[in-house]
Coordinates of C-alpha atoms and ligand atoms in Angstrom, one line a residue:
M1 CA 2.0 39.7 3.7
V2 CA 4.8 37.6 4.6
V3 CA 7.4 36.6 1.8
P4 CA 7.2 33.1 0.2
Y5 CA 9.0 30.6 2.1
K6 CA 12.4 29.6 0.9
H7 CA 15.0 27.3 2.7
E8 CA 17.9 28.8 4.3
P9 CA 21.1 28.7 2.3
F10 CA 24.1 26.8 3.4
T11 CA 27.3 28.2 4.3
D12 CA 30.3 27.9 2.2
F13 CA 33.1 27.6 4.5
L14 CA 35.8 27.7 1.7
V15 CA 35.0 31.4 1.7
E16 CA 37.4 33.1 4.2
E17 CA 34.9 35.3 5.5
N18 CA 32.4 32.4 6.5
K19 CA 35.3 30.9 8.2
H20 CA 36.1 33.7 10.2
A21 CA 32.3 34.5 11.3
F22 CA 32.1 30.9 12.4
E23 CA 35.1 31.3 14.2
A24 CA 33.8 34.3 16.0
G25 CA 30.7 31.9 16.6
L26 CA 33.0 29.4 18.5
K27 CA 34.5 32.3 20.4
V28 CA 31.0 33.5 21.7
V29 CA 30.4 29.9 22.8
H30 CA 33.7 29.7 24.7
S31 CA 32.5 32.6 26.7
Y32 CA 29.8 30.9 28.1
L33 CA 31.1 27.3 28.5
N34 CA 30.2 25.6 31.8
H35 CA 27.5 27.9 32.6
D36 CA 24.3 27.0 34.6
Y37 CA 20.9 26.5 33.2
D38 CA 17.8 26.4 35.0
L39 CA 14.5 24.9 34.3
V40 CA 12.0 27.3 33.0
I41 CA 8.3 27.1 34.3
G42 CA 5.9 29.5 33.7
G43 CA 8.5 31.9 32.8
E44 CA 10.3 31.5 36.2
R45 CA 13.9 30.1 36.4
V46 CA 14.1 27.1 38.8
A47 CA 17.5 25.6 39.9
T48 CA 17.9 22.4 41.2
K49 CA 20.8 20.6 43.0
D50 CA 20.7 17.7 40.8
K51 CA 22.3 18.7 37.5
I52 CA 22.6 17.1 34.0
I53 CA 26.3 17.7 33.0
S54 CA 26.6 18.2 29.1
I55 CA 30.1 17.5 27.8
N56 CA 31.8 17.8 24.4
P57 CA 31.9 14.4 23.1
A58 CA 35.1 15.3 21.2
N59 CA 36.7 16.2 24.5
K60 CA 35.4 14.7 27.5
E61 CA 37.1 17.1 29.7
E62 CA 35.2 20.2 28.3
I63 CA 31.9 20.9 30.1
I64 CA 29.3 22.8 27.8
G65 CA 27.0 23.6 30.7
S66 CA 25.2 22.2 33.9
V67 CA 21.4 21.9 33.5
S68 CA 19.0 21.6 36.2
K69 CA 17.4 18.4 36.3
A70 CA 13.6 18.2 36.7
T71 CA 11.9 15.8 39.1
R72 CA 8.3 14.7 38.9
E73 CA 7.5 17.4 41.3
H74 CA 8.7 20.1 38.7
A75 CA 7.1 18.2 35.9
E76 CA 3.8 18.4 37.7
K77 CA 4.1 21.9 38.4
A78 CA 5.0 22.5 34.6
M79 CA 2.0 20.7 33.7
Q80 CA -0.4 22.6 35.9
I81 CA 1.0 25.9 34.4
A82 CA 0.9 24.4 30.9
D83 CA -2.7 23.5 31.4
E84 CA -3.7 26.9 32.8
T85 CA -1.7 28.9 30.2
F86 CA -3.4 26.7 27.5
K87 CA -6.8 28.6 28.5
S88 CA -5.6 31.8 27.1
W89 CA -3.2 30.8 24.6
R90 CA -5.5 28.6 22.7
K91 CA -7.5 31.9 22.0
S92 CA -4.4 33.9 20.9
K93 CA -4.3 35.3 17.3
P94 CA -2.6 32.8 14.9
E95 CA -1.0 35.7 13.1
M96 CA 0.6 36.7 16.6
R97 CA 1.8 33.1 17.0
A98 CA 3.6 33.0 13.6
D99 CA 4.9 36.5 14.1
I100 CA 6.9 35.0 17.1
L101 CA 8.1 32.3 15.1
F102 CA 9.2 34.8 12.3
R103 CA 11.1 36.9 15.0
A104 CA 12.6 33.8 16.6
A105 CA 13.9 32.6 13.2
A106 CA 15.4 36.3 12.4
I107 CA 17.4 36.1 16.0
V108 CA 18.5 32.6 15.3
R109 CA 19.7 33.9 11.8
R110 CA 21.5 36.8 13.1
R111 CA 23.3 34.4 15.6
K112 CA 23.5 31.6 13.1
H113 CA 27.1 30.7 13.5
E114 CA 26.8 30.8 17.4
F115 CA 24.2 28.1 17.3
S116 CA 26.2 25.9 14.9
A117 CA 29.3 26.5 17.0
L118 CA 27.4 25.3 20.1
L119 CA 26.4 22.3 18.1
V120 CA 30.1 21.5 17.1
K121 CA 30.7 21.6 20.8
E122 CA 27.8 19.9 22.6
A123 CA 27.1 17.5 19.6
G124 CA 30.5 17.0 18.2
K125 CA 29.1 18.2 14.7
P126 CA 31.3 18.9 11.9
W127 CA 30.9 22.8 10.6
N128 CA 28.8 21.8 7.6
E129 CA 26.7 19.5 9.7
A130 CA 26.1 21.9 12.4
D131 CA 25.4 24.9 9.9
A132 CA 22.7 22.7 8.2
D133 CA 21.1 21.8 11.6
T134 CA 20.9 25.5 12.4
A135 CA 19.5 26.3 8.9
E136 CA 16.9 23.6 9.3
A137 CA 15.9 25.1 12.8
I138 CA 15.4 28.5 11.0
D139 CA 13.5 26.6 8.2
F140 CA 11.1 24.9 10.6
M141 CA 10.2 28.3 12.1
E142 CA 9.7 30.0 8.9
Y143 CA 7.7 27.1 7.3
Y144 CA 5.4 26.5 10.2
G145 CA 4.6 30.0 10.7
R146 CA 3.3 30.2 7.2
Q147 CA 1.4 26.9 7.5
M148 CA -0.3 28.3 10.5
L149 CA -1.3 31.3 8.6
S150 CA -2.8 29.1 5.5
L151 CA -4.7 27.1 8.0
K152 CA -6.1 29.8 10.6
D153 CA -9.4 30.3 8.7
G154 CA -10.1 26.5 8.3
I155 CA -11.1 25.0 5.0
P156 CA -14.2 26.0 2.9
V157 CA -17.1 23.5 3.2
E158 CA -20.6 23.5 1.2
S159 CA -23.5 25.4 2.9
R160 CA -27.4 25.0 1.9
Q161 CA -29.3 28.4 1.7
I162 CA -30.7 28.1 5.3
E163 CA -27.4 27.7 7.0
Y164 CA -23.6 28.9 7.3
N165 CA -21.2 25.8 7.7
R166 CA -17.6 26.2 8.9
F167 CA -15.0 23.7 9.3
N168 CA -12.0 25.0 11.3
Y169 CA -8.9 23.6 13.3
I170 CA -8.6 24.3 16.7
P171 CA -5.6 23.2 19.1
L172 CA -5.5 20.2 21.3
G173 CA -4.0 21.0 24.7
V174 CA -0.7 20.5 26.4
G175 CA 1.7 18.8 24.3
I176 CA 5.0 16.8 25.5
V177 CA 7.8 17.3 23.2
I178 CA 10.6 14.7 23.6
S179 CA 13.5 15.5 21.2
P180 CA 16.7 13.5 20.3
W181 CA 20.2 14.6 20.4
N182 CA 21.2 14.2 17.0
F183 CA 19.5 17.2 15.5
A184 CA 19.8 19.0 18.7
F185 CA 18.7 22.3 17.4
A186 CA 16.5 21.6 14.1
I187 CA 14.3 18.9 15.5
M188 CA 13.7 20.1 18.9
A189 CA 13.0 23.5 17.6
G190 CA 10.7 22.2 15.0
M191 CA 8.7 20.0 17.2
T192 CA 8.3 22.6 19.9
S193 CA 7.4 25.5 17.2
A194 CA 4.8 23.4 15.4
A195 CA 3.1 22.5 18.8
F196 CA 2.9 25.9 19.9
V197 CA 2.2 27.9 16.8
S198 CA -1.1 25.9 16.6
G199 CA -2.1 27.1 19.9
N200 CA -1.0 24.4 22.2
T201 CA 1.3 24.8 25.3
V202 CA 4.4 22.6 25.8
L203 CA 6.5 21.0 28.1
L204 CA 9.9 20.5 26.4
K205 CA 11.9 17.7 27.5
P206 CA 15.1 17.7 25.4
A207 CA 17.8 14.8 25.2
S208 CA 20.2 14.6 28.2
T209 CA 23.3 14.9 26.0
T210 CA 22.2 18.0 24.5
P211 CA 20.0 20.4 26.8
V212 CA 22.1 23.4 26.6
V213 CA 21.2 24.3 22.8
A214 CA 17.6 23.7 24.0
A215 CA 18.1 26.3 26.9
K216 CA 19.3 28.8 24.5
F217 CA 16.5 28.2 22.0
I218 CA 13.9 28.8 25.1
E219 CA 15.8 32.3 25.6
V220 CA 15.4 33.0 22.0
L221 CA 11.6 32.2 22.1
E222 CA 11.4 34.7 25.2
E223 CA 13.3 37.4 23.3
A224 CA 10.8 36.8 20.4
G225 CA 8.1 37.6 22.7
L226 CA 6.7 34.0 23.7
P227 CA 4.4 34.5 26.8
P228 CA 5.4 32.6 30.0
G229 CA 4.0 29.2 30.5
V230 CA 3.6 28.5 26.6
V231 CA 6.8 26.6 26.4
N232 CA 8.2 25.3 29.5
Y233 CA 11.7 23.8 29.8
V234 CA 11.9 20.5 31.8
P235 CA 15.1 18.4 31.0
G236 CA 15.1 15.3 33.0
S237 CA 15.8 11.6 33.0
G238 CA 13.4 9.9 30.3
A239 CA 12.6 7.2 32.8
E240 CA 11.4 9.6 35.4
V241 CA 10.1 12.8 34.0
G242 CA 9.3 11.3 30.5
D243 CA 7.2 8.3 31.8
Y244 CA 5.4 10.6 34.2
L245 CA 4.4 13.0 31.4
V246 CA 3.5 10.6 29.0
E247 CA 1.1 8.9 31.5
H248 CA -0.3 12.1 33.0
P249 CA -4.1 12.4 32.4
R250 CA -3.8 16.2 31.4
T251 CA -1.1 15.4 28.5
R252 CA -3.2 15.7 25.4
F253 CA -0.3 14.8 23.0
I254 CA 3.0 13.5 22.9
S255 CA 5.5 14.6 20.1
F256 CA 8.5 12.3 20.2
T257 CA 11.5 11.7 18.0
G258 CA 14.1 9.2 18.8
S259 CA 14.6 5.5 18.9
R260 CA 12.2 2.6 18.2
E261 CA 12.8 1.3 21.6
V262 CA 11.6 4.6 23.5
G263 CA 8.9 5.4 20.9
V264 CA 7.2 2.1 21.3
R265 CA 7.3 2.5 24.9
I266 CA 5.7 5.8 24.7
Y267 CA 3.1 4.7 22.2
E268 CA 2.2 1.6 24.6
R269 CA 2.0 3.8 27.6
A270 CA 0.0 6.9 26.1
A271 CA -2.7 4.4 24.8
K272 CA -3.6 3.6 28.6
V273 CA -6.5 6.0 29.7
H274 CA -5.8 7.0 33.3
E275 CA -8.3 8.2 35.8
G276 CA -9.6 11.7 35.3
Q277 CA -8.2 11.6 31.5
I278 CA -11.0 12.6 29.0
W279 CA -9.4 12.1 25.7
L280 CA -7.5 9.6 23.8
K281 CA -3.9 10.9 23.8
R282 CA -2.4 11.6 20.1
V283 CA 1.3 10.4 19.6
I284 CA 3.4 11.6 17.0
A285 CA 6.3 9.4 16.7
E286 CA 9.4 9.5 14.5
M287 CA 11.9 6.6 15.2
G288 CA 14.7 5.1 13.9
G289 CA 16.0 3.8 10.3
K290 CA 17.8 1.1 8.5
D291 CA 18.3 3.0 5.3
T292 CA 19.4 1.6 2.1
I293 CA 21.3 2.9 -1.1
V294 CA 20.7 0.6 -4.1
V295 CA 22.9 0.7 -7.2
D296 CA 22.3 -0.9 -10.5
S297 CA 24.5 -1.5 -13.4
S298 CA 23.5 1.7 -15.4
A299 CA 24.1 4.0 -12.6
D300 CA 26.9 6.8 -12.7
L301 CA 29.4 4.8 -10.3
E302 CA 31.4 7.8 -9.0
L303 CA 28.1 9.5 -8.0
A304 CA 27.1 6.3 -6.3
A305 CA 30.2 5.9 -4.3
Q306 CA 30.1 9.5 -3.2
S307 CA 26.5 9.2 -2.3
I308 CA 27.2 6.2 -0.4
V309 CA 30.2 7.6 1.6
A310 CA 28.2 11.0 2.5
S311 CA 25.1 9.2 3.6
A312 CA 26.9 6.6 5.7
F313 CA 29.5 8.9 7.2
G314 CA 28.1 12.3 7.4
F315 CA 27.9 13.4 11.2
S316 CA 29.6 9.8 11.9
G317 CA 26.2 7.9 10.5
Q318 CA 24.2 9.3 13.5
K319 CA 21.3 10.2 11.5
C320 CA 18.0 8.3 11.4
S321 CA 18.3 8.6 7.5
A322 CA 22.0 7.4 7.5
C323 CA 22.9 4.7 4.8
S324 CA 23.7 1.7 6.9
R325 CA 23.2 -0.8 3.9
A326 CA 24.6 -0.5 0.3
V327 CA 23.0 -3.0 -2.0
I328 CA 24.8 -3.3 -5.2
L329 CA 24.0 -5.4 -8.3
E330 CA 26.8 -7.8 -8.7
D331 CA 28.2 -6.8 -12.1
V332 CA 29.2 -3.4 -10.7
Y333 CA 29.7 -4.5 -6.9
D334 CA 33.6 -4.6 -6.9
R335 CA 33.9 -1.3 -8.6
V336 CA 31.6 0.4 -6.3
L337 CA 33.0 -1.2 -3.2
T338 CA 36.5 -0.4 -4.2
R339 CA 35.8 3.1 -4.9
V340 CA 33.9 3.6 -1.7
V341 CA 36.7 2.2 0.2
E342 CA 39.1 4.4 -1.5
I343 CA 37.1 7.5 -0.7
T344 CA 36.6 6.5 3.2
K345 CA 40.3 5.8 3.6
N346 CA 40.9 9.4 2.9
L347 CA 38.5 10.7 5.4
T348 CA 39.6 12.5 8.5
V349 CA 38.2 11.8 12.0
G350 CA 38.9 14.0 14.9
N351 CA 37.9 17.1 16.9
T352 CA 35.5 19.1 14.8
K353 CA 36.6 22.6 16.4
D354 CA 38.9 22.2 13.2
S355 CA 37.0 23.2 10.1
T356 CA 38.6 20.5 7.9
I357 CA 37.7 17.7 10.2
Y358 CA 35.2 15.4 7.9
M359 CA 33.8 13.2 11.0
G360 CA 33.7 14.0 14.6
P361 CA 33.1 11.6 17.6
V362 CA 29.9 9.6 18.3
I363 CA 27.9 11.1 21.0
D364 CA 28.8 9.4 24.3
Q365 CA 30.4 6.3 26.0
A366 CA 27.2 4.2 25.5
A367 CA 26.8 5.0 21.8
Y368 CA 30.8 4.3 21.6
E369 CA 30.4 0.7 23.2
K370 CA 27.3 0.0 21.2
I371 CA 28.7 0.8 18.0
L372 CA 32.1 -1.3 18.8
N373 CA 29.9 -4.2 19.6
Y374 CA 28.4 -3.9 16.2
I375 CA 31.5 -3.8 14.7
E376 CA 32.6 -7.2 16.4
I377 CA 29.3 -8.5 15.1
G378 CA 30.2 -7.3 11.7
K379 CA 33.5 -9.0 11.8
V380 CA 31.8 -12.2 12.1
E381 CA 28.8 -11.5 9.5
G382 CA 31.3 -9.7 6.8
R383 CA 34.6 -8.9 5.5
L384 CA 36.2 -5.9 7.1
V385 CA 37.4 -3.6 4.4
A386 CA 37.8 0.0 6.1
G387 CA 37.9 1.1 9.6
G388 CA 36.8 -1.0 12.6
N389 CA 38.7 1.0 15.3
G390 CA 37.8 3.3 18.2
D391 CA 39.7 5.6 20.6
N392 CA 38.0 6.9 23.5
S393 CA 40.9 8.4 25.3
Q394 CA 39.8 12.1 24.8
G395 CA 36.5 11.8 22.8
F396 CA 34.2 9.1 21.6
F397 CA 36.0 8.6 18.2
I398 CA 35.4 5.7 15.8
E399 CA 36.6 5.1 12.4
P400 CA 34.4 5.1 9.3
T401 CA 33.9 1.4 9.0
I402 CA 32.9 -0.9 6.0
F403 CA 31.7 -4.4 6.0
A404 CA 31.8 -6.3 2.5
D405 CA 30.0 -9.4 1.6
V406 CA 27.3 -9.4 4.2
S407 CA 24.2 -11.5 3.6
E408 CA 20.7 -9.8 3.4
N409 CA 19.7 -11.7 6.7
A410 CA 22.6 -10.4 8.8
R411 CA 22.0 -8.6 12.0
I412 CA 24.2 -5.5 10.8
M413 CA 21.8 -5.5 7.7
K414 CA 18.9 -5.3 10.0
E415 CA 19.5 -3.4 13.3
E416 CA 19.9 0.3 13.4
I417 CA 23.7 0.8 14.5
F418 CA 23.4 4.6 14.6
G419 CA 27.1 5.0 13.9
P420 CA 29.6 5.1 11.1
V421 CA 29.2 1.5 9.8
V422 CA 27.8 0.5 6.5
A423 CA 27.3 -3.1 5.3
F424 CA 27.7 -4.1 1.5
C425 CA 25.6 -6.6 0.1
K426 CA 25.5 -8.1 -3.4
A427 CA 22.1 -8.5 -5.3
R428 CA 21.3 -10.8 -8.3
D429 CA 19.2 -8.4 -10.3
F430 CA 17.1 -5.0 -9.5
D431 CA 14.1 -6.9 -7.9
H432 CA 16.4 -8.7 -5.7
A433 CA 17.9 -5.5 -4.6
I434 CA 14.5 -3.9 -3.8
D435 CA 13.5 -7.0 -1.9
I436 CA 16.6 -6.7 0.2
A437 CA 16.0 -3.0 0.9
N438 CA 12.7 -3.9 2.2
N439 CA 13.7 -6.7 4.4
T440 CA 13.7 -4.7 7.4
E441 CA 11.0 -3.5 9.9
Y442 CA 11.9 0.3 9.3
G443 CA 10.8 2.3 6.4
L444 CA 12.4 5.6 6.8
T445 CA 14.9 6.6 3.8
G446 CA 16.3 5.1 0.9
A447 CA 18.1 6.0 -2.6
V448 CA 18.5 4.5 -5.8
L449 CA 21.4 5.3 -8.2
T450 CA 20.4 4.4 -11.8
N451 CA 19.9 5.5 -15.0
N452 CA 17.2 3.0 -15.9
R453 CA 13.6 4.3 -16.1
S454 CA 11.9 1.2 -15.5
H455 CA 14.1 1.0 -12.3
I456 CA 12.9 4.2 -11.3
E457 CA 9.4 3.3 -11.6
K458 CA 9.7 0.0 -10.1
A459 CA 11.3 1.7 -7.0
R460 CA 8.7 4.2 -6.8
E461 CA 5.9 1.6 -6.4
D462 CA 8.1 -0.8 -4.3
F463 CA 10.7 0.4 -2.3
H464 CA 8.7 1.0 0.9
V465 CA 10.0 4.0 2.7
G466 CA 8.7 7.5 3.5
N467 CA 11.4 9.4 1.9
L468 CA 13.0 7.9 -1.3
Y469 CA 15.5 9.6 -3.4
F470 CA 16.7 9.1 -7.0
N471 CA 20.5 9.7 -8.0
R472 CA 21.5 11.2 -4.7
G473 CA 22.2 10.2 -1.2
C474 CA 19.6 9.2 1.4
T475 CA 20.1 12.0 3.8
G476 CA 19.6 15.8 3.9
A477 CA 15.6 16.4 3.5
I478 CA 15.0 20.1 3.4
V479 CA 11.9 21.5 5.3
G480 CA 9.1 22.4 2.8
Y481 CA 10.7 20.6 0.0
Q482 CA 11.1 16.9 1.2
P483 CA 8.8 16.5 4.2
F484 CA 10.4 13.8 6.3
G485 CA 9.0 10.7 8.2
G486 CA 8.9 7.2 7.8
F487 CA 6.8 3.9 7.5
N488 CA 6.5 0.9 9.8
M489 CA 8.6 1.0 12.6
S490 CA 10.3 4.3 11.5
G491 CA 7.1 5.9 13.0
T492 CA 3.8 7.4 12.4
D493 CA 4.9 9.0 9.1
S494 CA 4.2 12.4 10.5
K495 CA 6.2 14.1 7.6
A496 CA 8.1 17.1 9.7
G497 CA 8.5 20.0 7.4
G498 CA 5.4 19.0 5.2
P499 CA 2.0 20.5 4.6
D500 CA 0.3 18.0 6.8
Y501 CA 2.5 18.4 10.2
L502 CA 0.6 21.2 11.7
L503 CA -2.7 19.2 11.3
L504 CA -1.3 16.5 13.8
H505 CA -1.2 19.2 16.6
M506 CA -4.8 20.4 16.1
Q507 CA -8.4 18.9 15.8
A508 CA -11.2 20.0 13.3
K509 CA -14.4 21.5 14.5
T510 CA -17.4 21.7 12.4
T511 CA -19.9 24.7 13.3
S512 CA -23.5 24.9 11.5
E513 CA -25.4 28.2 12.1
M514 CA -29.2 28.1 10.7
L515 CA -29.9 31.6 9.1
Ligands
NAD601 N1 12.6 9.5 12.1 C1 13.2 10.7 12.5 O1 12.9 11.8 12.2 C2 14.4 10.8 13.6 C3 15.1 11.9 13.8 C4 16.2 11.9 14.6 C5 16.6 10.9 15.2 N2 15.7 9.8 15.2 C6 16.1 8.5 15.9 O2 16.5 8.8 17.3 C7 17.5 7.9 17.8 C8 18.7 8.7 18.4 O3 18.1 9.5 19.2 P1 18.2 9.4 20.7 O4 19.4 8.7 21.1 O5 18.2 10.8 21.5 O6 16.9 8.6 21.0 P2 16.3 8.0 22.4 O7 15.0 7.3 22.1 O8 17.3 7.5 23.5 O9 16.0 9.4 23.2 C9 15.0 10.3 22.5 C10 14.4 11.1 23.6 O10 13.7 10.3 24.3 C11 13.8 10.6 25.9 N3 13.5 9.3 26.7 C12 14.2 8.3 26.9 N4 13.4 7.3 27.4 C13 12.1 8.0 27.6 C14 11.1 7.5 28.3 N5 11.0 6.3 28.9 N6 9.8 8.3 28.2 C15 10.0 9.7 27.6 N7 11.0 9.8 27.0 C16 12.2 9.2 27.3 C17 15.2 10.9 25.8 O11 15.7 11.5 27.0 C18 15.3 11.8 24.7 O12 14.9 13.1 25.0 C19 17.7 6.9 16.7 O13 17.0 5.8 16.7 C20 17.4 7.6 15.4 O14 17.1 7.0 14.2 C21 14.6 9.5 14.4
LIG602 N1 16.0 15.0 8.4 C1 17.5 14.4 8.4 C2 17.4 13.3 9.2 C3 16.9 13.4 10.6 C4 17.0 12.4 11.5 O1 18.2 12.1 12.0 C5 17.8 13.8 7.0 O2 16.9 13.9 6.2 O3 18.9 13.4 6.8

C-alpha cells in the first residue's frame, strides 16, 4: 500500500541549515555548468553539431549548458522508436509504471536543493520560487502515480446475469509533450509523468531557454528504471521539430503548455488529418492568462495589498496565474494602491544567487523587449506609479511596475504581458468589478478579497476562471489540492494535478463477455 498523498513541504530559508543545504545545491550545479547534453532517443545519446545554448538570464555570460538540437530526422527517428516501444509499454503493469514515478520522486527529493539551484541558474528563479517549482515536480510524480493505481482496474459498470461487463482505461499511443520555461521542472515533469504513467510513450520537447533541467529529469527517470524508448528527449526549434511532430500521422496526442499563440497554432494543425493517420489527435493545451484580483470595501486591505504584490511580482510576474490586473472598488482604491506602491518600492531586484533577492530577471532578451514595450504602452494608458525601468547590461532585469487609473478596455488590461507589470483599475461596485474581471478572452485564475458573503457567492457563480481564490493571491495552486487549468483562451481546462488529468491521456474500453 502506498501512503496517502500529501504535498511536498516548502523550505524555510530563514533556517540556517536549509540555507546551507541550498548553497551546497548551488555548488553542485556549478560543478556541471557548461556541460554538453545529448538528445536521448531509444535510450541512446545522440550528439548534434547545432546546439541550444542555455544561459543564466541573470548573467548572460554564464552558460548553463549546451544542448544538442534535434532536426526533423531526429524527430522522425524518435517517433519510430516511441511507436515501437508503445507496443510493449502499453501492456506494462500500471503498478510498475507508478513505482517508477515514486522512485523518481524519491531521487528528486534527495537532490531537491540541487534541482532548485539549477532553476535559480537556468530560469533566474528566486530561491523560494525555485523550491516551490521542485516541490511541485515531486508532487506531480507522487500524485499521478497514485492516480494511476486508482484507475488501473477501471470503473465498475452493471452486468446482467448472462454477461460480465467491464469498463477499463487503456493508453492512447505516442504523445508529444511540449513544455514551457516558466515552471521548467514542475510542468515539464508533470506533463511527461502523466503521459507515460498512463501507458503512453513520449517525445519530450522542452522550452529552448530551459532544456538542461529537462535533461537532468531524463537522467532521473533512467535511474528510476524507466525503460529506453518510453520517454525520448528531443529539444529543438518549435517551428521545425514542434510543427513536424504535431502534424505527424503517428502522433496520437499533444500535451502542450505555453502561450495562446502557439497553443492555437498547435490546436489548428493537430486538427488536420494527414495521410496514413487513423485517429483524431487529442490536444491538451494549457495557455496564457490575464488574471485579476478584485478587492471590495469590506476586505482586509493589508491582506489585499500583500496578495496583489506577491501575485504580480513573484517570479517577476512570469506565471500564467500572475495578477496583472487589480480591480479595486472606488472607496478603497486609493488606500490599496498607496499600500501596494509602498510595498513594491521596497522589493529587491537582482541576481537570485543571493537568497535575499525578491525578484530576478525575466527570461531572455525577447521577453525583456516585449515587457518594456508594454511599459511604454502603459505610460500612455495609465499613470506610472512605480518602476518602469529595465537594465539588460548583465541580465534581463525589469523593475516591478505599477500603472494606476487604467481604463477597463486598455491594452494592458487585456493582453498577457508575462512580466512584472500590474494595472490598477477602479470599479463602481462589485458587479462592475466582476464585469471588468471577465472582460478578457482568457479565464485562468482570479482572486477576490472580501468579507462579504454575498460577494463570495456572486464571484463563485459569475467570475469565469478555472481557478478562483478567496482572501489570498491568485498564484500558487498545489497539486491534488487546487487542480489547475483555465477557461476560454486559457486552454482546454485540463486541470493539471487533478483527479481527471490522467483520463485525458487514456481512452475507455468496454468489454462484454457472455457467460
Ligand atoms: N495555463 C498554464 O498552465 C500555463 C503554465 C505555464 C505557462 N503558461 C503560459 O506559457 C507562456 C509562457 O511560456 P513560453 O514562453 O514557454 O510559451 P511558448 O508558447 O513560447 O512556448 C511553449 C513551448 O512551445 C514550443 N513551441 C514554440 N513554437 C512551437 C510550434 N510551432 N510547434 C510546437 N511547439 C512550439 C516552445 O519551444 C516551448 O517548448 C505564457 O503565455 C504562460 O501564460 C501557461
Ligand atoms: N500553477 C501555477 C502557475 C503555472 C503557470 O505559470 C500557479 O498556480 O501559480
